[in-house]
Every structure is written in C-alpha cells, then in structure tokens.
Short mmCIF file of C-alpha atoms in Angstrom, two decimals:
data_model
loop_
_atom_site.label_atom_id
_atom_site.label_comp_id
_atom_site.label_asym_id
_atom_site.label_seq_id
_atom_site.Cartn_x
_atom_site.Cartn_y
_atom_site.Cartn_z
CA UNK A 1 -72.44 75.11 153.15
CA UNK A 2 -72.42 76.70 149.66
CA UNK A 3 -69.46 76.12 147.23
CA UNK A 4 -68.64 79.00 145.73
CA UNK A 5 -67.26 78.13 141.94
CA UNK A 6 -63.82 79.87 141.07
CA UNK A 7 -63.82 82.63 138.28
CA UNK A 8 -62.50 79.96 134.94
CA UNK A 9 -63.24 83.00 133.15
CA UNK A 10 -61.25 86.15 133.46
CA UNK A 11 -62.43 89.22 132.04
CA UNK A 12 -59.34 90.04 130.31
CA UNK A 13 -59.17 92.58 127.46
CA UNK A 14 -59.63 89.73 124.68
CA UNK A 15 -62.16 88.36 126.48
CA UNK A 16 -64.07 91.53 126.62
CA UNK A 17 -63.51 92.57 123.15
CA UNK A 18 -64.37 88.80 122.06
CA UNK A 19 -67.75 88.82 123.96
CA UNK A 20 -68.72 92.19 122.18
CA UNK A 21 -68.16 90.36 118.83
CA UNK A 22 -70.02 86.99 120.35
CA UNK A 23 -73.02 88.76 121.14
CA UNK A 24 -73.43 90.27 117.34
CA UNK A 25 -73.80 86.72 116.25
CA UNK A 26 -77.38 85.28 115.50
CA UNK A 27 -78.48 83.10 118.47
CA UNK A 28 -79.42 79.66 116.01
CA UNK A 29 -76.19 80.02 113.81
CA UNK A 30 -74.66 80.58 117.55
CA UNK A 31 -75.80 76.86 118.23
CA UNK A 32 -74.73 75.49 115.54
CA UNK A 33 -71.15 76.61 115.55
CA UNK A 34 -70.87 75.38 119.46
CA UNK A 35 -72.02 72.03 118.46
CA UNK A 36 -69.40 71.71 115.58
CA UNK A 37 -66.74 73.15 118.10
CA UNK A 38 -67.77 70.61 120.86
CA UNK A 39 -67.88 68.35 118.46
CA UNK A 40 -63.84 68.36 117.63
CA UNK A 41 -62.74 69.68 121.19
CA UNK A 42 -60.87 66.60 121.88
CA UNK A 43 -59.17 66.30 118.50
CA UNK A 44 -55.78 67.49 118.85
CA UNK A 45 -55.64 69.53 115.80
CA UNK A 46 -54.65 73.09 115.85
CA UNK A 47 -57.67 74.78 114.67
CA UNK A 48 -61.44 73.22 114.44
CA UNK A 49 -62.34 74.62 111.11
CA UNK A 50 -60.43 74.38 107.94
CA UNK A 51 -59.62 77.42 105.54
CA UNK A 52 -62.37 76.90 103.49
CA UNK A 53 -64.37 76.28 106.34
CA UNK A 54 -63.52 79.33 108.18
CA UNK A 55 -64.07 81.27 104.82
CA UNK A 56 -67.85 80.40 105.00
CA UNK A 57 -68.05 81.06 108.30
CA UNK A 58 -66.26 84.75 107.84
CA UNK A 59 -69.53 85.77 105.32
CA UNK A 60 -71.76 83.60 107.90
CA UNK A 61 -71.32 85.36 110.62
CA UNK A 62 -70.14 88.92 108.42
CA UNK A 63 -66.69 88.84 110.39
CA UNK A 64 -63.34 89.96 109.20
CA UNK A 65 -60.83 87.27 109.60
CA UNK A 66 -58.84 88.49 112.71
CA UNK A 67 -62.31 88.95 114.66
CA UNK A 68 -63.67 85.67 113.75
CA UNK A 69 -60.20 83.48 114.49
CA UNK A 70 -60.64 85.68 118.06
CA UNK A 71 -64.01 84.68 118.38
CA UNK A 72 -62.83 81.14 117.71
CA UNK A 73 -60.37 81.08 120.00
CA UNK A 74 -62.39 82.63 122.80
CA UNK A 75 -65.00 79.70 122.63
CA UNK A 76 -62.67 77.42 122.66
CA UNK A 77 -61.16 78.61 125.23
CA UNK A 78 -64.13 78.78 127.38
CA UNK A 79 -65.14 75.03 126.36
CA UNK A 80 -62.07 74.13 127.49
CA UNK A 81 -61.96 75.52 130.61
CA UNK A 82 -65.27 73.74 131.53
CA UNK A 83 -64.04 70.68 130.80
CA UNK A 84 -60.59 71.20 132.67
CA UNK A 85 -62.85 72.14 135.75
CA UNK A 86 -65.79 69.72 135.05
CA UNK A 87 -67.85 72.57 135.45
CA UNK A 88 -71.87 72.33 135.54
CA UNK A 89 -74.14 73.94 133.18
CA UNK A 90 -75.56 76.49 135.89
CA UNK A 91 -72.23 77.67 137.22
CA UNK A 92 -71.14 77.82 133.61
CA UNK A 93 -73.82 79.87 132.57
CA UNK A 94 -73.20 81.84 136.12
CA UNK A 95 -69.74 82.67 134.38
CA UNK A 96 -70.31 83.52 131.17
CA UNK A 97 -73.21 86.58 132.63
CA UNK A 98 -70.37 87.38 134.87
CA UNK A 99 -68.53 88.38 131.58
CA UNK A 100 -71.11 89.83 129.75
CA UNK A 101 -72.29 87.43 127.66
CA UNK A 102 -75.86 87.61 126.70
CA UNK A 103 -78.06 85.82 128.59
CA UNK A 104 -79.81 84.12 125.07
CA UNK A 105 -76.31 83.19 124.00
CA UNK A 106 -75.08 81.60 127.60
CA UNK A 107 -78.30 80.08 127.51
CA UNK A 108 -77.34 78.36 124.23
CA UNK A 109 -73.59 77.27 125.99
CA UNK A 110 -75.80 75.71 128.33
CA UNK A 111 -78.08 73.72 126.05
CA UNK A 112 -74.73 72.46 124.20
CA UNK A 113 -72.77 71.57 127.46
CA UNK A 114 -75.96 69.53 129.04
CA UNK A 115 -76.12 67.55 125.70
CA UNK A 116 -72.57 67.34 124.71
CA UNK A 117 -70.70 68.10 127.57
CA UNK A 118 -70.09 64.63 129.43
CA UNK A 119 -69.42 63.09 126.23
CA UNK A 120 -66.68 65.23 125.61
CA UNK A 121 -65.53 65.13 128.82
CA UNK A 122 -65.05 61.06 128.76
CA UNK A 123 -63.37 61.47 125.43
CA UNK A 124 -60.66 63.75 126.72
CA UNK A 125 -60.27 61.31 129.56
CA UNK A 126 -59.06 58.30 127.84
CA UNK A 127 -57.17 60.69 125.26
CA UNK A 128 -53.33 59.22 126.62
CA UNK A 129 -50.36 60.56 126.87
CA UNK A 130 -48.55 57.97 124.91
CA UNK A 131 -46.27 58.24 121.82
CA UNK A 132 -47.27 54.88 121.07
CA UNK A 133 -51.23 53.41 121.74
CA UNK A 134 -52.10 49.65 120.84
CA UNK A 135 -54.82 50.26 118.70
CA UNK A 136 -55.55 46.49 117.45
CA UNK A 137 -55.36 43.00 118.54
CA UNK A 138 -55.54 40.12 115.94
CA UNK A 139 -54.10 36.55 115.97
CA UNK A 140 -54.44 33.56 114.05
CA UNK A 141 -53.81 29.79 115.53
CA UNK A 142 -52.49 26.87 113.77
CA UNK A 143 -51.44 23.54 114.37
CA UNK A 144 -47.51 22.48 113.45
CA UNK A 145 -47.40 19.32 112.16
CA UNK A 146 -43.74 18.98 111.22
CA UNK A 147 -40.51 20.99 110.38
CA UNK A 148 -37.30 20.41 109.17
CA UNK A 149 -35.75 19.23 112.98
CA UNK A 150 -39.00 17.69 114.31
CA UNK A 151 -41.28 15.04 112.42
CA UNK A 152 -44.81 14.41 114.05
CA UNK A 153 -45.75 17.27 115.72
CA UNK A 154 -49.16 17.91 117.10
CA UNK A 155 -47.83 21.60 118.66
CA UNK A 156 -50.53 24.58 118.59
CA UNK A 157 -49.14 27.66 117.87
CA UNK A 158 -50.41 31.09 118.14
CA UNK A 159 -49.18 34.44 116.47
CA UNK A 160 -50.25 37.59 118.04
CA UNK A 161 -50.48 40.88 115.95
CA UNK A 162 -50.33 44.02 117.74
CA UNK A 163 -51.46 46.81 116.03
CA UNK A 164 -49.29 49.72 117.50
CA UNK A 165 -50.24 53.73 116.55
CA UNK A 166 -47.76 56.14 116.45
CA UNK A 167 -48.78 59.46 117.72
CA UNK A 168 -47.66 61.37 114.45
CA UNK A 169 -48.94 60.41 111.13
CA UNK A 170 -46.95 57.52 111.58
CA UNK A 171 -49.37 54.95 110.78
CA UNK A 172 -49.74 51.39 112.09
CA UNK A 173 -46.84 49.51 113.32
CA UNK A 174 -47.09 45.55 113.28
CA UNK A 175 -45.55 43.88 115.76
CA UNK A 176 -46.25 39.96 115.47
CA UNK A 177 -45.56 37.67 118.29
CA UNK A 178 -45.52 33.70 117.96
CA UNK A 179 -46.60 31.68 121.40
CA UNK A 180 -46.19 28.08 121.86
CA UNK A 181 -49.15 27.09 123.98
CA UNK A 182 -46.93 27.02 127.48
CA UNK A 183 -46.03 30.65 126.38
CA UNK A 184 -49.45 32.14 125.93
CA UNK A 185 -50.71 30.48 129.20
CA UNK A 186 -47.67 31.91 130.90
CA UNK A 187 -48.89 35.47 129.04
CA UNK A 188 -52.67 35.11 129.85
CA UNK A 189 -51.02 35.02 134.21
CA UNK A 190 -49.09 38.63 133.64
CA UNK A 191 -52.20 39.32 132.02
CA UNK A 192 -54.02 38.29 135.33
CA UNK A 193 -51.94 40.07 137.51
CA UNK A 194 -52.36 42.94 136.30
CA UNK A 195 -56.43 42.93 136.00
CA UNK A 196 -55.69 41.90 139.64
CA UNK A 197 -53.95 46.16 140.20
CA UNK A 198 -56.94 47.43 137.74
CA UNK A 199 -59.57 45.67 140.18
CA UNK A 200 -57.65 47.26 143.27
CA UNK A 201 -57.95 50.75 141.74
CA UNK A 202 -62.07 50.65 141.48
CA UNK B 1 -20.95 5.17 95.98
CA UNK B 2 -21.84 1.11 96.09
CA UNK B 3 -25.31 0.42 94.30
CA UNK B 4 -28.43 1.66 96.23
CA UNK B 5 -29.05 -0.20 99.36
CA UNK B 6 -32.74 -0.85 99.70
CA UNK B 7 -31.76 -2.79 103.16
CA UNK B 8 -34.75 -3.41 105.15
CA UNK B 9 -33.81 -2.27 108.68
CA UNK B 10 -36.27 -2.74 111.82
CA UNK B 11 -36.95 -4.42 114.59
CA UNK B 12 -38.35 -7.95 114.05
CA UNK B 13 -41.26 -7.25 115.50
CA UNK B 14 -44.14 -6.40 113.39
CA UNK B 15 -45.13 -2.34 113.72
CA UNK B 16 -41.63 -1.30 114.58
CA UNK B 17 -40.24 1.01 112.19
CA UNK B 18 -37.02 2.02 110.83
CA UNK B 19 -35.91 5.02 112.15
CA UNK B 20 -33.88 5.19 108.77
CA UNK B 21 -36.75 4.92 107.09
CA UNK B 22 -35.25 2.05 104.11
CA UNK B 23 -32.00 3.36 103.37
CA UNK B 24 -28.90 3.88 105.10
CA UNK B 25 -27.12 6.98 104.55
CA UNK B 26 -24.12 7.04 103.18
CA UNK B 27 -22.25 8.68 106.19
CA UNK B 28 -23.82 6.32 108.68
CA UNK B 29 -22.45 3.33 106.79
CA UNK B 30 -19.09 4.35 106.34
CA UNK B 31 -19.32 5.31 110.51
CA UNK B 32 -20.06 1.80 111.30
CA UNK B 33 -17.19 0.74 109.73
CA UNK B 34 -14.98 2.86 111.47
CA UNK B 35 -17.03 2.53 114.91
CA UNK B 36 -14.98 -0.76 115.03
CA UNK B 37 -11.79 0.97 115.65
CA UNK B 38 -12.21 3.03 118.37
CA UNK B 39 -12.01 2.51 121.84
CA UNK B 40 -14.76 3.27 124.22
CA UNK B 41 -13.28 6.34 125.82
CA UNK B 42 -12.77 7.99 121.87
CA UNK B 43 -16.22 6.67 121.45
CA UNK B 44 -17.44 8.59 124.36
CA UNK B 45 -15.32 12.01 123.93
CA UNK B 46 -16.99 12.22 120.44
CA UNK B 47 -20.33 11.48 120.92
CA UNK B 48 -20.45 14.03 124.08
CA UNK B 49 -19.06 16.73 121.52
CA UNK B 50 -22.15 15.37 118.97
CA UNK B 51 -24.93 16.04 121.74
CA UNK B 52 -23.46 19.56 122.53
CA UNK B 53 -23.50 20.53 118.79
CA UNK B 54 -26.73 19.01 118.14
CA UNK B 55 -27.91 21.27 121.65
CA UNK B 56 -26.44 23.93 119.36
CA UNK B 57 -23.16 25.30 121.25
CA UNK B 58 -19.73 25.55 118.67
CA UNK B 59 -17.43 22.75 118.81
CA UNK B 60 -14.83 23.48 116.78
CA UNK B 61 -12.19 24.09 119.50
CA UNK B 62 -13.50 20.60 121.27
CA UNK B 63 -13.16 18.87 118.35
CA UNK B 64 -9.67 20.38 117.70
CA UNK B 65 -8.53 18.91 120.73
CA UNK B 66 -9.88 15.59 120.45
CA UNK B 67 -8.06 15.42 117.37
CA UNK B 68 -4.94 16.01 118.36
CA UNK B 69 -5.15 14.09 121.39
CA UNK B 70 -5.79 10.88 119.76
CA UNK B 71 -3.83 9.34 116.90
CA UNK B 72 -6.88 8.52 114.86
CA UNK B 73 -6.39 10.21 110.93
CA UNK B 74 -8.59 12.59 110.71
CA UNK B 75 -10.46 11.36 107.62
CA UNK B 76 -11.56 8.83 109.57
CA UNK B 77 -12.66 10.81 112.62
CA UNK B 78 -14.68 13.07 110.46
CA UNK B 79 -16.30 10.48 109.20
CA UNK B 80 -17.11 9.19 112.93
CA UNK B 81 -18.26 12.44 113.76
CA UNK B 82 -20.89 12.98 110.22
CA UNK B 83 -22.02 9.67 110.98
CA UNK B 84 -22.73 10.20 114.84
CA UNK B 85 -23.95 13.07 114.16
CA UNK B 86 -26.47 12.20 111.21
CA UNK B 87 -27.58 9.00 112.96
CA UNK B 88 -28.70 10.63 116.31
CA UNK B 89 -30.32 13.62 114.21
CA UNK B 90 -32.60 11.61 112.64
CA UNK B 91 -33.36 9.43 115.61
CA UNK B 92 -34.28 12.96 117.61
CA UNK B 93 -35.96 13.91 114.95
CA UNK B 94 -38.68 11.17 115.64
CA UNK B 95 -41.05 11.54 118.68
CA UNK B 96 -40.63 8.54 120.91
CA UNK B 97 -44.43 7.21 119.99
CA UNK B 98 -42.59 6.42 116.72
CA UNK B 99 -39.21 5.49 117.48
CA UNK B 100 -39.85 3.22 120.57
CA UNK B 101 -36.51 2.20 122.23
CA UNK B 102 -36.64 -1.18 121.22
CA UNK B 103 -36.67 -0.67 117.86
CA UNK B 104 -34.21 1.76 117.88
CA UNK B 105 -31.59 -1.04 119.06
CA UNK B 106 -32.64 -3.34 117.13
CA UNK B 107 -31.87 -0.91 114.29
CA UNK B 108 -28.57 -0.67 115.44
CA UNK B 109 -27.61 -3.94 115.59
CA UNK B 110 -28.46 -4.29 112.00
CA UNK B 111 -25.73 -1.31 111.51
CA UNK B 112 -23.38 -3.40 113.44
CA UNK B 113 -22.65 -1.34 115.94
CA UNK B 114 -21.46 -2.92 119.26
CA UNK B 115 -24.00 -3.31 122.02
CA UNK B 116 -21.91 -0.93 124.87
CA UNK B 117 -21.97 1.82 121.88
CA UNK B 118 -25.59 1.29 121.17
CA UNK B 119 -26.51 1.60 124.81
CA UNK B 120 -24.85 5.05 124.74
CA UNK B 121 -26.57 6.11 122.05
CA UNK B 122 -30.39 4.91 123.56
CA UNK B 123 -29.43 7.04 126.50
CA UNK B 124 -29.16 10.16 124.52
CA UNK B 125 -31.98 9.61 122.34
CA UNK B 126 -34.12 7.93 125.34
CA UNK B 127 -32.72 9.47 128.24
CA UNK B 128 -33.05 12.76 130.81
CA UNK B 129 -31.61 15.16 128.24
CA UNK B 130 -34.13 14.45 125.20
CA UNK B 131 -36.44 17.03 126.85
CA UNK B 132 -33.84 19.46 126.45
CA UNK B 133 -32.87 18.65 123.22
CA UNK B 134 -36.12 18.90 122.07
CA UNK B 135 -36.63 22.31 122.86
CA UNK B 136 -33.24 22.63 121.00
CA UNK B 137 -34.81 21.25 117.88
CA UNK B 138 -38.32 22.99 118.52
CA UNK B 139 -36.36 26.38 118.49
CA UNK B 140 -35.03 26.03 114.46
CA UNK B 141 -37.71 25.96 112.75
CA UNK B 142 -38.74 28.59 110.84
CA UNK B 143 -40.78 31.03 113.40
CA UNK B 144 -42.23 34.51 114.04
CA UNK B 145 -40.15 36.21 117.03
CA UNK B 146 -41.04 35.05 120.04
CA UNK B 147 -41.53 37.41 123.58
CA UNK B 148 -38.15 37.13 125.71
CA UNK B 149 -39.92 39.36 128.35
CA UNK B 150 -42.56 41.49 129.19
CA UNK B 151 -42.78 44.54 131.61
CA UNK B 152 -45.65 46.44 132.36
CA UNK B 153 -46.83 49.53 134.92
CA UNK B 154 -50.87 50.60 135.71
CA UNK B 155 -50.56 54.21 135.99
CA UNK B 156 -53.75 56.32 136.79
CA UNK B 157 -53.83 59.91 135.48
CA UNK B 158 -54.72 62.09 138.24
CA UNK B 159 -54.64 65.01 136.09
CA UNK B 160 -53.73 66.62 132.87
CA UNK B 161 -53.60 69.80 130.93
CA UNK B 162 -57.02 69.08 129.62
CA UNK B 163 -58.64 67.34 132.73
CA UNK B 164 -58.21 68.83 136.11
CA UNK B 165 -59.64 65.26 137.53
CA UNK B 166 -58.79 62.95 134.92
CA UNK B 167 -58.53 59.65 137.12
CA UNK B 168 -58.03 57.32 134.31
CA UNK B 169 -55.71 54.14 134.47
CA UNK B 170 -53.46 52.96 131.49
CA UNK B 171 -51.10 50.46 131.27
CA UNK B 172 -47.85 50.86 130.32
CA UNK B 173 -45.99 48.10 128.36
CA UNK B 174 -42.51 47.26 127.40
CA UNK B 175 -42.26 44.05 125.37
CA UNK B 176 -38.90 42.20 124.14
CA UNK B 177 -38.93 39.85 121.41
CA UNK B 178 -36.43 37.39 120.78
CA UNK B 179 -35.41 38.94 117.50
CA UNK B 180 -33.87 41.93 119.99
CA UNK B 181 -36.42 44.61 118.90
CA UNK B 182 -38.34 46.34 121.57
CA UNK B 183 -41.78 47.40 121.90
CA UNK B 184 -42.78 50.30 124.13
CA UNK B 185 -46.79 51.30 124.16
CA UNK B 186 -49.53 51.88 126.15
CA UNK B 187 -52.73 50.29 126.37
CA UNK B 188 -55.77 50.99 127.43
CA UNK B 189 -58.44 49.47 129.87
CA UNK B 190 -60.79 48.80 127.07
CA UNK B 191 -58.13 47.54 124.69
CA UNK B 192 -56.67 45.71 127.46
CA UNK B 193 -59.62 43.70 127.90
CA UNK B 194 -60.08 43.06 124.25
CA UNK B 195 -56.25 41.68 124.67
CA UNK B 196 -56.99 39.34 127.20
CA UNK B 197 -60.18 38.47 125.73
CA UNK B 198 -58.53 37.52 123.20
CA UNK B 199 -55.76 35.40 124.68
CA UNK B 200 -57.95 33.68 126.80
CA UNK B 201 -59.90 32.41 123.47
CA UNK B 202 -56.84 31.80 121.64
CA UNK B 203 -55.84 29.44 124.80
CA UNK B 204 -59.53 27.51 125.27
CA UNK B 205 -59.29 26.86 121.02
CA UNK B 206 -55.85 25.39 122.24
CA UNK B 207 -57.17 23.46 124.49
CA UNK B 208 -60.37 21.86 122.92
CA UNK B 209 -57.86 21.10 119.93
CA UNK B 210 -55.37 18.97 122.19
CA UNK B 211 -58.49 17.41 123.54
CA UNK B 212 -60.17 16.48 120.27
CA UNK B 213 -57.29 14.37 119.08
CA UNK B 214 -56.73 16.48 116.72
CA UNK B 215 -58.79 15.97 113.68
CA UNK B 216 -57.84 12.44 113.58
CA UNK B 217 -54.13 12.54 112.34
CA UNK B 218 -52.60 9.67 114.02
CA UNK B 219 -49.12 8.87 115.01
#
C-alpha cells in the first residue's frame, strides 16, 4: 500500500500571492524567522512578533506592512496545519512544492520541523482546555499541641496549598486546605483510584 | 466572691491530678451547693441538655422547657447549668492519659457531689460518646478550611482545534471546602503526580512523627 497524504495546503489566492512574497525572502534570514515562529506556535497570543518587532522585520525583509503581516500569517498557518495533521517532514516538504514554494525555502521548513517540530507538537498536547490549571502544590506539616477546647494534643496536621491559574491574566489563586492525618490518608485513596483509570488508559 | 480558695483537690493517690488544676471555679462551687437540691430526674434532664450543647446543637428551647416544667427559680438553675457545664468542659478538655477515671471521682467527691451524680458524670466524660465529643471539640479550634468533598473525572482529549490526534488525559477536579467555597480546575498528569507525590510524603513524615514519640514531649 502507499498512503497518499491529503492536500493541508490549498492553493488559494492568499496562499499564492503569499508564496510569491515568501520566495523574495533571503533563504538564512528565512531560517531564522521559522525558528522564532516555531518557537511561540503554542503560545496563545494573537500575533508572534510585537510592533516593534514586526517593524524590524518590515526593513529586514524590505516588506510593506500588509505583505509582511500576510506573509506572517501564511507561515503560521502552514506550521499549524502540520502540527494539526502531525505531518512528516517529507510529505510536508511534498506540500509546500505542490504550492510553489521554492525548493531552498521548503527545504529550510524541513530543517525547522525535523528539529523543532515534535517539540512543539508535545507542547500543544498538554496545552488544556481549562479555565482554571493547578499550577503548584506546596504544604507545610505541623504538630498541634493544644487549643483552646483540647489540652495535650499530639495531632499532625497538614495544610495543602494549591496553586490554581486562571486562564486570563488572572494570576494565582490560593486555595489552602487543612488535613488531619485520617483526612489526608483518606485523600492519598481518591488519589489512588484515580492513578488506578490513568494506568488503564496506557 | 469568698477569699481565694487554694483547695488542693485530687485523688489521694500520688500522680493523680486535679482536673481543676488548684482552684475551683467560682460557678462550679456555687453548683455543688445547689446539686443538693435537685432530684435525680432534674439532675438528669439538665445534664443531657449540657452534653448536647457542649456537642454543639442550640438549647435554648430545651432549656426553656425544663424550666418551666420544674419549680426550681431560675437563678438557681442557671447556676446548675454554668456549673455542669464548666465542670464537664474542663474535664473533656483533658485527654484521658491525664484525667484517669479514678481521679476524676475522687475529685468529685471533694466537690461534694453525691456518688449517683458523679457516676453520671464519669459516664459522659469516660464513656461511648467521648469519641464523639471529641471530634466536637477538635472541630473549634482555630483551622484552615477543611475538604467536605472531592469529585474528580480523567478525560482524554481525542482531539482539538490544534491537534487532530491529541490523546492526552487530564483530570478534572471539583473540590468543596468546608468554608462553602468551591474549587473547579484541572490538573494535569505531571502535576498530578507531583500532587500525590507530595501527599504521600506529607503522610510517611506523619507517620515517622507518631512513631518517634514525638520529640520527647510527654503526657
């Protein structure tokens, strides 16, 4: 058998225009500006450079602002769509000739998705869809030796602090939790059970 | 108020100590006195409304009732109740390696209470519902919330708008603390580990701590 790869790249009108503009670009400076984009692919921010980033790049690359935000967009796109698909470096580079693109400058896609590729791919992975992550685990133990209802204690108690991220700027929340030592041992069995359902999975 | 009472109070045995620790309170004193008056049913009726306050329900109404029922004044029965109730809060407050039972009567005696009443009062402080009443006690201390219940889910992600194979498990949490706030997040495998890492360390320092005898502070 031979597995024939789906087109992941159209050749749509911006895509053809973009690949015109792609190909002007000096093959080395072409590297580098992959490796940056790879670099912040599985950021969730809305663009990859910043303004005065993108100003640089505009006399860089000696493109007006509307051509380079296409040509931008268009490698983005592209990197994206290889990591949607998984894609390998030969059938991406298969895809990229298919629209035109140099074969120097899908060589150089090729170079940065070997290197970079499953990294980025294993980043987006265990990027979750969660308003709220736990993001740290701390805890401190002490001994009670006495309070106002109870003289003579030797009880050892445990306060959990879960750090918990919001998914906006948000910042850390705090939620403490205090455990008696029958309550944490009780905790540590959920905790069990379910590395019991993630050892069924694998 | 008569001149301080430095009354020694304990059993005659050597080691046993006063669960009143040298001085009678004032409302304990004045209780005795009164104890004398009241018949054993009373007696009874009151110190069952004691226990359920000390166990931290609202007696008012109870109370209410007892009062009119009997034909006590109620100065008097106040004072019954403050003393009841300050006598068997500081007996509970003692764990029963330091207030041993014996002791405890003997105690009692020296407050002149009547043998049948101090028998009912052993059996609270010495009997089946001091577990309970412990927990009572162990719950008003000052304290950090403390998890009423936790809820989780393992979902794997088959796919996502960025991953057309994504295959990664999470787990889903929902935790309520005792304070009523609620805690929804997710967690992942790696942090999930580090969590139960975590516990699981908390627990064996736990552990080696109860064994060591705990740096030597004795009873």
């Amino acid at each position: 058998g031979f597995l024939v790869m789906a087109t992941i790249i159209k050749e749509t009108e911006s895509i053809k225009e973009a690949v015109i503009h792609i190909n002007t670009i000096d093959t080395n400076k072409f590297s580098r500006l992959l490796s940056r984009i790879l670099q912040k692919l599985h950021l969730r921010v809305e663009r990859s450079f910043s303004q005065e980033e993108e100003e640089k790049l505009q006399n860089a690359l000696s493109m007006e602002k509307p051509v380079l935000s296409l040509v931008l967009e268009t490698i983005s796109f592209i990197l994206e769509q290889a990591v949607y698909h998984n894609i390998k470096p030969a059938s991406l580079k298969e895809q990229l000739e298919n629209v035109k693109i140099d074969p120097e400058k899908a060589e150089a896609f090729c170079q940065a998705w070997t290197t970079s590729g499953p990294d980025v791919i294993e980043k987006i992975r265990q990027r979750i869809f969660a308003p709220k992550k736990l993001e740290h685990v701390g805890w401190q133990m002490s001994l009670e030796l006495g309070q106002s209802s109870q003289a003579k204690l030797k009880a050892p108690h445990a306060v959990l602090q879960l750090g918990i991220s919001g998914d906006d700027a948000e910042g850390q929340e705090n939620v403490f939790v205090e455990f008696s030592h029958q309550e944490l041992l009780d905790f540590y069995n959920k905790l069990e059970t379910i590395q019991a359902q993630l050892d069924s999975l694998t | 108020m008569s001149s301080a009472h430095v009354k020694p109070l304990g059993g005659a045995a050597a080691g046993n100590v006063s669960f009143l620790a040298g001085r009678i309170p004032p409302a304990i004193e004045i209780m005795s006195k009164y104890m004398k008056d009241l018949d054993k049913e009373l007696f009874r009726k009151i110190l069952k409304v004691v226990v359920t306050a000390i166990e931290g329900t609202d007696c008012c109404d109870a109370l209410g009732t007892i009062a009119e029922s009997c034909d006590v004044p109620e100065e008097k029965l106040s004072s019954v109740v403050a003393g009841m109730h300050e006598l068997l809060r500081v007996a509970l407050r003692l764990p029963p390696s330091t207030l041993k039972q014996e002791g405890f009567r003997e105690d009692l005696r020296e407050l002149r209470i009547s043998e049948e009443y101090i028998s009912d009062f052993v059996s609270v402080v010495f009997g089946s519902r001091r577990e309970a009443l412990d927990i009572v006690a162990s719950q008003q201390g000052p304290q950090l919330p403390h998890m009423d219940d936790f809820t989780w889910r393992v979902d794997v992600a088959i796919s996502t708008s960025c991953l057309g194979r994504a295959l990664q498990p999470s787990i889903l949490t929902q935790i309520q603390l005792s304070d009523g706030t609620r805690s929804h997040f997710q967690v992942s495998v790696p942090k999930f580990q580090e969590l139960r890492y975590n516990v699981a360390l908390i627990l064996k320092e736990m552990n080696d701590l109860e064994k060591r005898g705990v740096l030597k502070i004795q009873d």
